[in-house]
PDB file of C-alpha atoms in Angstrom:
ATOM      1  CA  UNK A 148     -26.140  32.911  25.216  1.00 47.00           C
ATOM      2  CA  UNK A 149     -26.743  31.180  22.028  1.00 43.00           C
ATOM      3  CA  UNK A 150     -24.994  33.187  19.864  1.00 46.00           C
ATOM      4  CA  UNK A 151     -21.633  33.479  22.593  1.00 38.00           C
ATOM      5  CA  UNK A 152     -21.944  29.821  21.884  1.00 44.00           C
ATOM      6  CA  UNK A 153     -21.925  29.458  18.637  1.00 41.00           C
ATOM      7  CA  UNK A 154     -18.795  32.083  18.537  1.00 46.00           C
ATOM      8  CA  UNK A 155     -17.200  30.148  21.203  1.00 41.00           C
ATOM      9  CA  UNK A 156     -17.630  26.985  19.386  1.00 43.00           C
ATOM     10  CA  UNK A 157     -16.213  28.996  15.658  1.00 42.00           C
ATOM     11  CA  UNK A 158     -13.008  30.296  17.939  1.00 39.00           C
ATOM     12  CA  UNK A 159     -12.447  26.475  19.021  1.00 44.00           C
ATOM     13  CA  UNK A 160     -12.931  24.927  15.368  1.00 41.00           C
ATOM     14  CA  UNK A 161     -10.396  27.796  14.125  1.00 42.00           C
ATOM     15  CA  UNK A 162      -8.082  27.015  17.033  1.00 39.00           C
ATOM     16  CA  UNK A 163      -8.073  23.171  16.165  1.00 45.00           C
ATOM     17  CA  UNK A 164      -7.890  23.511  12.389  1.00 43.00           C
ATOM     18  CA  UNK A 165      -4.614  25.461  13.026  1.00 47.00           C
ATOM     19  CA  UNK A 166      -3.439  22.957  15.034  1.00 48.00           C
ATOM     20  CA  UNK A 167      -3.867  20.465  13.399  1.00 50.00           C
ATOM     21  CA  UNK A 168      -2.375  22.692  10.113  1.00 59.00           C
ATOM     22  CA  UNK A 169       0.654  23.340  12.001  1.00 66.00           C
ATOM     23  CA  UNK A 170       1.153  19.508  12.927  1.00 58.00           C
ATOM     24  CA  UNK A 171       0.512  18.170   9.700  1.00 57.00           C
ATOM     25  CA  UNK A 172       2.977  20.838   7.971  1.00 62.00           C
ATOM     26  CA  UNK A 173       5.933  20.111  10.799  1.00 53.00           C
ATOM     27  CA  UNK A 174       5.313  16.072  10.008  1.00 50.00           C
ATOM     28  CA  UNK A 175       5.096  16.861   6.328  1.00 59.00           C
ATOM     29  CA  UNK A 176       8.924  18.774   6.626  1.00 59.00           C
ATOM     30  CA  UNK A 177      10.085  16.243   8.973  1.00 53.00           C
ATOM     31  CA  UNK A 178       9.380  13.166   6.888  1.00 54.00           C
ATOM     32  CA  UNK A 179      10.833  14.997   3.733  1.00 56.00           C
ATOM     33  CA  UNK A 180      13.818  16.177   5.060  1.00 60.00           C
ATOM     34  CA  UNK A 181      15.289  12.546   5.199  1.00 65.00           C
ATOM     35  CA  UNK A 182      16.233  13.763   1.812  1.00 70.00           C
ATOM     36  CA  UNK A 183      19.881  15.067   2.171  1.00 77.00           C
ATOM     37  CA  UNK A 184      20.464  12.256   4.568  1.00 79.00           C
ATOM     38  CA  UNK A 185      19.427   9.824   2.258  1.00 80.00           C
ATOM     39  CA  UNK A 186      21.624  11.199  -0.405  1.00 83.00           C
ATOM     40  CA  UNK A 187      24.504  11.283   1.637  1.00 86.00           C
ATOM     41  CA  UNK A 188      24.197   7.749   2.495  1.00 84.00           C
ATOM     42  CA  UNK A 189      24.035   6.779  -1.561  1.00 86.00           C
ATOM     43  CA  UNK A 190      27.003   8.546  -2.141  1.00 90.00           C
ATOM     44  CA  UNK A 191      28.472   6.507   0.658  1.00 91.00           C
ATOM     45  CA  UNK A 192      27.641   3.170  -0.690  1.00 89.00           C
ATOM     46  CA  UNK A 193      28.951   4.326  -4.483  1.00 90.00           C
ATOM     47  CA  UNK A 194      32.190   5.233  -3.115  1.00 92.00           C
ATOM     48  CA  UNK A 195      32.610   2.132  -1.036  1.00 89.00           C
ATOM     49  CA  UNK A 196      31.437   0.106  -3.596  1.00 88.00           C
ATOM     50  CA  UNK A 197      33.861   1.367  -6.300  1.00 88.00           C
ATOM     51  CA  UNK A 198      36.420   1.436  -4.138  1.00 89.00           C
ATOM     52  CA  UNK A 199      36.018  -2.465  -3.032  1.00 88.00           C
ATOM     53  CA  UNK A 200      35.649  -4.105  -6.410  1.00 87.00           C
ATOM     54  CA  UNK A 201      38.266  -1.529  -8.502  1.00 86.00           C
ATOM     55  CA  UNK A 202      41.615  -3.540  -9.271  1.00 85.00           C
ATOM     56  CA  UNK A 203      44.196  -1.979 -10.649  1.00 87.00           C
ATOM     57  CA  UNK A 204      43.984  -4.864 -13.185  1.00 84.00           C
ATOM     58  CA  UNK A 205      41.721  -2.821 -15.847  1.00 86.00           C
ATOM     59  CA  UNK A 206      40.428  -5.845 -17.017  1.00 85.00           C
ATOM     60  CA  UNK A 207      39.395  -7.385 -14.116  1.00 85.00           C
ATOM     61  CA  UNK A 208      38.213  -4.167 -12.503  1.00 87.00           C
ATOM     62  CA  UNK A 209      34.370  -4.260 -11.913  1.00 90.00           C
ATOM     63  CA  UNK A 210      33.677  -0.215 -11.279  1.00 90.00           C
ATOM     64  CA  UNK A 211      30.899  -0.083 -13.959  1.00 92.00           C
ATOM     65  CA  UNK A 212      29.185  -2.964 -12.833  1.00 92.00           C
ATOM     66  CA  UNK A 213      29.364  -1.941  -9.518  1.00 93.00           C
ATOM     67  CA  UNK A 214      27.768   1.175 -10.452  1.00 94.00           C
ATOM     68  CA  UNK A 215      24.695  -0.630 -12.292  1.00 94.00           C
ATOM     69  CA  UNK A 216      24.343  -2.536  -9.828  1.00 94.00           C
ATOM     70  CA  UNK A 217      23.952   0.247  -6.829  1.00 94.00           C
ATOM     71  CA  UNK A 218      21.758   2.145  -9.457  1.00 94.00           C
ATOM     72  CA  UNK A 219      19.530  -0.992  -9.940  1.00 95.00           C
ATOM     73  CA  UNK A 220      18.854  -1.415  -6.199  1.00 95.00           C
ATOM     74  CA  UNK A 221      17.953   2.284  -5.833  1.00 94.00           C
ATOM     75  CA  UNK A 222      15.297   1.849  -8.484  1.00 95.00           C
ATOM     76  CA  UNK A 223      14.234  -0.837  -7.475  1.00 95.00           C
ATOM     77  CA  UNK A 224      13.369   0.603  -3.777  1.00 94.00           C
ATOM     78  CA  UNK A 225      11.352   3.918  -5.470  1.00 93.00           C
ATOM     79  CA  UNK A 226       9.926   1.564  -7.831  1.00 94.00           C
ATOM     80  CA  UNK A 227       8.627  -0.190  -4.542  1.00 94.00           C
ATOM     81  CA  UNK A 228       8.217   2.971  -2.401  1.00 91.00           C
ATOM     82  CA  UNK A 229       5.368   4.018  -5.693  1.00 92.00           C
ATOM     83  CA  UNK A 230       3.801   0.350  -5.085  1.00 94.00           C
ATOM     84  CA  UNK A 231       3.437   0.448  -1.926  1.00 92.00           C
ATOM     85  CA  UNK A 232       1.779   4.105  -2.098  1.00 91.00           C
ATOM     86  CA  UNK A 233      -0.216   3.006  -4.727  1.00 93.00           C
ATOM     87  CA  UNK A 234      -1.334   0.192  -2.767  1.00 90.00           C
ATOM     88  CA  UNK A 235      -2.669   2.968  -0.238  1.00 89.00           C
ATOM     89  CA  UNK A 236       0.229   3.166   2.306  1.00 86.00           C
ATOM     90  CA  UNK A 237       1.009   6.254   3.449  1.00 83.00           C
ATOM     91  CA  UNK A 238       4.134   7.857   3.241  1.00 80.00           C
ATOM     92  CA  UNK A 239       5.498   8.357   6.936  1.00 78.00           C
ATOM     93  CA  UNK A 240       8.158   9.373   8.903  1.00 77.00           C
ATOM     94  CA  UNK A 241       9.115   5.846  10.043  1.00 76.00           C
ATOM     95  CA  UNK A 242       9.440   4.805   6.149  1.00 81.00           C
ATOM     96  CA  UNK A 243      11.328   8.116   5.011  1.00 80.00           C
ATOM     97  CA  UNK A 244      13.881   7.757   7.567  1.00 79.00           C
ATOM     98  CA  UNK A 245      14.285   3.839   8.217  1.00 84.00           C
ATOM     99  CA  UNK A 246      13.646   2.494   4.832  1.00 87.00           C
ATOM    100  CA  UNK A 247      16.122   3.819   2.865  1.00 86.00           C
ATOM    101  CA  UNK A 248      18.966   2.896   4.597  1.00 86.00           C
ATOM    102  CA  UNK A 249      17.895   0.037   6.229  1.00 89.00           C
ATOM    103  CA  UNK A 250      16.574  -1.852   2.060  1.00 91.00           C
ATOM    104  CA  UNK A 251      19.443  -0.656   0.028  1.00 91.00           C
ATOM    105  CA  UNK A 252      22.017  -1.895   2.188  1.00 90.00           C
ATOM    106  CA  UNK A 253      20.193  -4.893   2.103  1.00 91.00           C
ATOM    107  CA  UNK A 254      19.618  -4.908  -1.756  1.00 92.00           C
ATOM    108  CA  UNK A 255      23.533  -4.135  -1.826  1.00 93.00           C
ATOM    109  CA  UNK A 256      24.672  -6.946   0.474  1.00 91.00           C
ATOM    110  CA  UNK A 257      22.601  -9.140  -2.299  1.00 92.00           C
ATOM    111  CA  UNK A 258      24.543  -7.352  -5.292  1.00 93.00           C
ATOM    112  CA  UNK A 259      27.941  -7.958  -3.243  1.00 92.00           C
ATOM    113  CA  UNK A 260      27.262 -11.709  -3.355  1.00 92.00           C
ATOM    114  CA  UNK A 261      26.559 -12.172  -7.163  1.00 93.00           C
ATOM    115  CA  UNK A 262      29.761  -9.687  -7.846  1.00 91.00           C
ATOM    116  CA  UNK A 263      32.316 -11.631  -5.455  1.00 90.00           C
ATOM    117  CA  UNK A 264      31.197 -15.121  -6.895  1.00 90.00           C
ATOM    118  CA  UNK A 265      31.489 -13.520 -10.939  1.00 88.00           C
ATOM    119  CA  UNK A 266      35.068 -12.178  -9.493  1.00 84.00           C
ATOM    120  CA  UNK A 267      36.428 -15.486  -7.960  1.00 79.00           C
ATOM    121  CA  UNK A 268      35.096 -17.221 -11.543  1.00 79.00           C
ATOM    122  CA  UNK A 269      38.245 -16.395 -14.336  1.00 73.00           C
ATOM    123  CA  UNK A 270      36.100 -18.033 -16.728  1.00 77.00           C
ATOM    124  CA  UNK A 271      34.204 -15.975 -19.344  1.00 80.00           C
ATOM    125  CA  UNK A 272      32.489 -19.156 -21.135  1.00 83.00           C
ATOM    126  CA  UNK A 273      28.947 -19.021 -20.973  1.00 86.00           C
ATOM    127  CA  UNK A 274      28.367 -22.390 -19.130  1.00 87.00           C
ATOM    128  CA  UNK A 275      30.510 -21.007 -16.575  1.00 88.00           C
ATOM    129  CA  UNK A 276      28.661 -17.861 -15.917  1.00 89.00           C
ATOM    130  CA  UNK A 277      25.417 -19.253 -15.731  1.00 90.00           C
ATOM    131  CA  UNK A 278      27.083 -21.942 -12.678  1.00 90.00           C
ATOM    132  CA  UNK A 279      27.887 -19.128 -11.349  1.00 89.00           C
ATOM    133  CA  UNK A 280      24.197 -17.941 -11.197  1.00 90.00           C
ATOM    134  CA  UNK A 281      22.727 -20.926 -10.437  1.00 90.00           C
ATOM    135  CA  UNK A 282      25.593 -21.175  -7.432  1.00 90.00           C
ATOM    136  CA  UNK A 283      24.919 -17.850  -6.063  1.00 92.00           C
ATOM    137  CA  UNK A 284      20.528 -17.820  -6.482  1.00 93.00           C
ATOM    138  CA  UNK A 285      20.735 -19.800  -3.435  1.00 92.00           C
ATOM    139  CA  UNK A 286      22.039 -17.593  -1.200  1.00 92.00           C
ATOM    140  CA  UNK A 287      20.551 -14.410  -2.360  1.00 93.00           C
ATOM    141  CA  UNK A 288      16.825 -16.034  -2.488  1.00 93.00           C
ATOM    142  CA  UNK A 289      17.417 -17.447   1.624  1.00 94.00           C
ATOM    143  CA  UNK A 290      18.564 -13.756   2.582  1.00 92.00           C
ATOM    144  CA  UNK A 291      15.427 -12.581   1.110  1.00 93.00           C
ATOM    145  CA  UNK A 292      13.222 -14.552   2.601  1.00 95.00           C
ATOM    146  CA  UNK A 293      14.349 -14.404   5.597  1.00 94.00           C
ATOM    147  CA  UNK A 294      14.207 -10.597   5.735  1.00 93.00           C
ATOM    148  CA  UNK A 295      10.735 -11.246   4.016  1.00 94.00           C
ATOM    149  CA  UNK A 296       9.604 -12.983   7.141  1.00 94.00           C
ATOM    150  CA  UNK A 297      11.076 -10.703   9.747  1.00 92.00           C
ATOM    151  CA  UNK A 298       9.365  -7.565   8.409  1.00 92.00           C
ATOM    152  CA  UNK A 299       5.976  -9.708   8.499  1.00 91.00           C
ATOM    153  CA  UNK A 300       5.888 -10.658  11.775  1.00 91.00           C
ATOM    154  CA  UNK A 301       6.068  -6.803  12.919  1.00 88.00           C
ATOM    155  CA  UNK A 302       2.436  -7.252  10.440  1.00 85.00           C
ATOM    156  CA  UNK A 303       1.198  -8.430  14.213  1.00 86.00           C
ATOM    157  CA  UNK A 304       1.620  -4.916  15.814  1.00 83.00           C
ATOM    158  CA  UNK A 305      -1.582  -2.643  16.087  1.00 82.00           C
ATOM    159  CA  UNK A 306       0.757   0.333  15.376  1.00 84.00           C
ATOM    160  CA  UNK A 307      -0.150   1.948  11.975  1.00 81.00           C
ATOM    161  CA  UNK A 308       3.222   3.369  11.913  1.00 79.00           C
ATOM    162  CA  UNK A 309       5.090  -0.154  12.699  1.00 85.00           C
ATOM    163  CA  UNK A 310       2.599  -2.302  10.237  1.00 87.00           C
ATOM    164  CA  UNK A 311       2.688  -0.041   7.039  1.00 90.00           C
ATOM    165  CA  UNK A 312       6.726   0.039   7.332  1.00 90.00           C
ATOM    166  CA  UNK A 313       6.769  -3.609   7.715  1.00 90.00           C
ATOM    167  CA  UNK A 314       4.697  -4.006   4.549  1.00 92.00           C
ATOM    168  CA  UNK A 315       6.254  -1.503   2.531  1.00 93.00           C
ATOM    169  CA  UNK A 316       9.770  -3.027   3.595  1.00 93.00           C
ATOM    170  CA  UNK A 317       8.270  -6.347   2.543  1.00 94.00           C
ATOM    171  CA  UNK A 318       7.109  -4.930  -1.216  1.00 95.00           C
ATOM    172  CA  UNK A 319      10.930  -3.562  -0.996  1.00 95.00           C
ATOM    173  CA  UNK A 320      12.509  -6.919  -0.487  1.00 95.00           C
ATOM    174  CA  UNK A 321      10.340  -8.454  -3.118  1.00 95.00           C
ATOM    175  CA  UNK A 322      11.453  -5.745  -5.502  1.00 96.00           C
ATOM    176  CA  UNK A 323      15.170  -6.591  -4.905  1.00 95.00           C
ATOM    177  CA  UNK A 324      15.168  -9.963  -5.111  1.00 96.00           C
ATOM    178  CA  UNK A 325      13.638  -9.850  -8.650  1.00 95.00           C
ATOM    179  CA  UNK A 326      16.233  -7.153  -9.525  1.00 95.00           C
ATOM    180  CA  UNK A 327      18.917  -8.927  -8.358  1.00 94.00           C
ATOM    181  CA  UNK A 328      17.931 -12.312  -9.691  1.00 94.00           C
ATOM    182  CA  UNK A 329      16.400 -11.068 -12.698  1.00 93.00           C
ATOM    183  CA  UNK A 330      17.498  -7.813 -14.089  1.00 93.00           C
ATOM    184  CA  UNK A 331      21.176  -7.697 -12.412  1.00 94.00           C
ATOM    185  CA  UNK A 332      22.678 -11.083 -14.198  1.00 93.00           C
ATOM    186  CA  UNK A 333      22.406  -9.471 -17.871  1.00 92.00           C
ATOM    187  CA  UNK A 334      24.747  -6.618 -16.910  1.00 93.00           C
ATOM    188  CA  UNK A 335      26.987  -9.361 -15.365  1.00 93.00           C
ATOM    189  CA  UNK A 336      27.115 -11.233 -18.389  1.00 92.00           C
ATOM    190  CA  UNK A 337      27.526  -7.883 -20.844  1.00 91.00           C
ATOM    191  CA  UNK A 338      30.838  -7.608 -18.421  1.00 90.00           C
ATOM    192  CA  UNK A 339      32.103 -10.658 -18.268  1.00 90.00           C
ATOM    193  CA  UNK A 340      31.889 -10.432 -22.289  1.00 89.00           C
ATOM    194  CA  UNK A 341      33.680  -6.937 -21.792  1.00 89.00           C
ATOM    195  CA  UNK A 342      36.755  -8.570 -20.107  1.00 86.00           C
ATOM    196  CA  UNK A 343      36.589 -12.033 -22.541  1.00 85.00           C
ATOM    197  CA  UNK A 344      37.370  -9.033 -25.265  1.00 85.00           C
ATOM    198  CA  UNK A 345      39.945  -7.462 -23.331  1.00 86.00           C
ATOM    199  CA  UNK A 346      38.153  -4.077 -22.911  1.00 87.00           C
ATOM    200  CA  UNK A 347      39.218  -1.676 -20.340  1.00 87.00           C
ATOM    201  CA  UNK A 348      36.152  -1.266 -16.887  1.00 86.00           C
ATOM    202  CA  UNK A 349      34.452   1.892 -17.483  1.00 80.00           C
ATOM    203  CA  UNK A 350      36.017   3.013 -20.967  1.00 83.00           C
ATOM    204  CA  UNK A 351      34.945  -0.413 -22.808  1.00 80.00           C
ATOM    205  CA  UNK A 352      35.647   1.000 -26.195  1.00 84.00           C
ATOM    206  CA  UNK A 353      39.114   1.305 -25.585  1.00 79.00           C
ATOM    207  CA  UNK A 354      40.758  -2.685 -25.875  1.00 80.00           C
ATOM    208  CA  UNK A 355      44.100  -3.441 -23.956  1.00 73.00           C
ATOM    209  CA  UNK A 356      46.810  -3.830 -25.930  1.00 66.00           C
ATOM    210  CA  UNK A 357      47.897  -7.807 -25.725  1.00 60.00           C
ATOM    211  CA  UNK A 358      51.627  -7.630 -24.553  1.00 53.00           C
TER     212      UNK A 358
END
């Protein structure tokens, strides 16, 4: 009897641990494959992007900007995604295939704003661009904070998989309002001394010929 327990007891550890293998594998593949999705969506936002702030004016075109700018809030989501796992959050199923789409749309919305109030500015003077900052830090900082606060009051759930996206989103917003505040402006201003020079959007070492 004891030793039909004992192998009864072995078969049911096996059984469990295989279980449990299996599960952990199929939640593994599931939170990965957000992958393609997530790609597709990028290559959504570039293209929509470009195809808002191109002019046919080369000067005035903003296409490489644009493209910094969608690059920056990428980076600055992984750079957040490693914080946040270094920080000891898991990565989970509800970040892989909520996050991403949900914080760089948002980080985008933020470049948007900067990019529309630099495009309604013909000025190139330095003065001028840094009104422009000042003007458009405003609205930027309130739309981060109050996505800041949203994703912290879902901090009050008792559902691991509802708290660690709300603080991981939370790191994430952080992350693009420094980008966008911060890192974003300098490429601004490197354009905006690209069209006082008369150089073409994208291929800035060709100059337009004054007519």
């Amino acid at each position: 009897m004891i030793g039909l327990g004992i192998g009864m007891t072995k078969i049911q550890a096996t059984y469990n641990t295989g279980a449990e293998g299996t599960t952990q594998r199929v939640l593994n593949e599931v939170t990965l494959s957000s992958g393609q999705l997530m790609g597709i969506s990028i290559f959504i936002i570039f293209f929509f992007s470009v195809v808002f702030l191109f002019s046919f004016d080369v000067i005035q075109s903003k296409v490489l900007v644009t493209i910094v700018g969608v690059s920056l809030v990428i980076i600055a989501f992984f750079g957040a995604l490693g914080t946040a796992i270094l920080s000891g959050i898991k990565l989970n199923v509800g970040i892989s295939w909520t996050l991403p789409f949900i914080i760089i749309g948002l980080g985008v919305d933020d470049m948007y704003i900067v990019l529309l109030a630099l495009k309604g500015n013909r000025s190139y003077t330095r003065s001028d661009f840094i009104a422009t900052m000042k003007h458009v830090v405003v609205p930027v900082s309130m739309t981060s904070m109050v996505n800041f606060c949203m994703f912290s009051v879902m901090n009050i759930s008792d559902i691991p998989g509802v708290y660690t996206i709300a603080r991981t989103a939370m790191i994430a917003v952080a992350f693009l309002w420094a980008t966008i505040i911060l890192c974003f402006p300098a490429y601004c201003y490197l354009d905006t001394k690209r069209q006082e020079a008369g150089r073409v959007d994208v291929l800035f070492c060709i100059k337009k010929r004054q007519d």
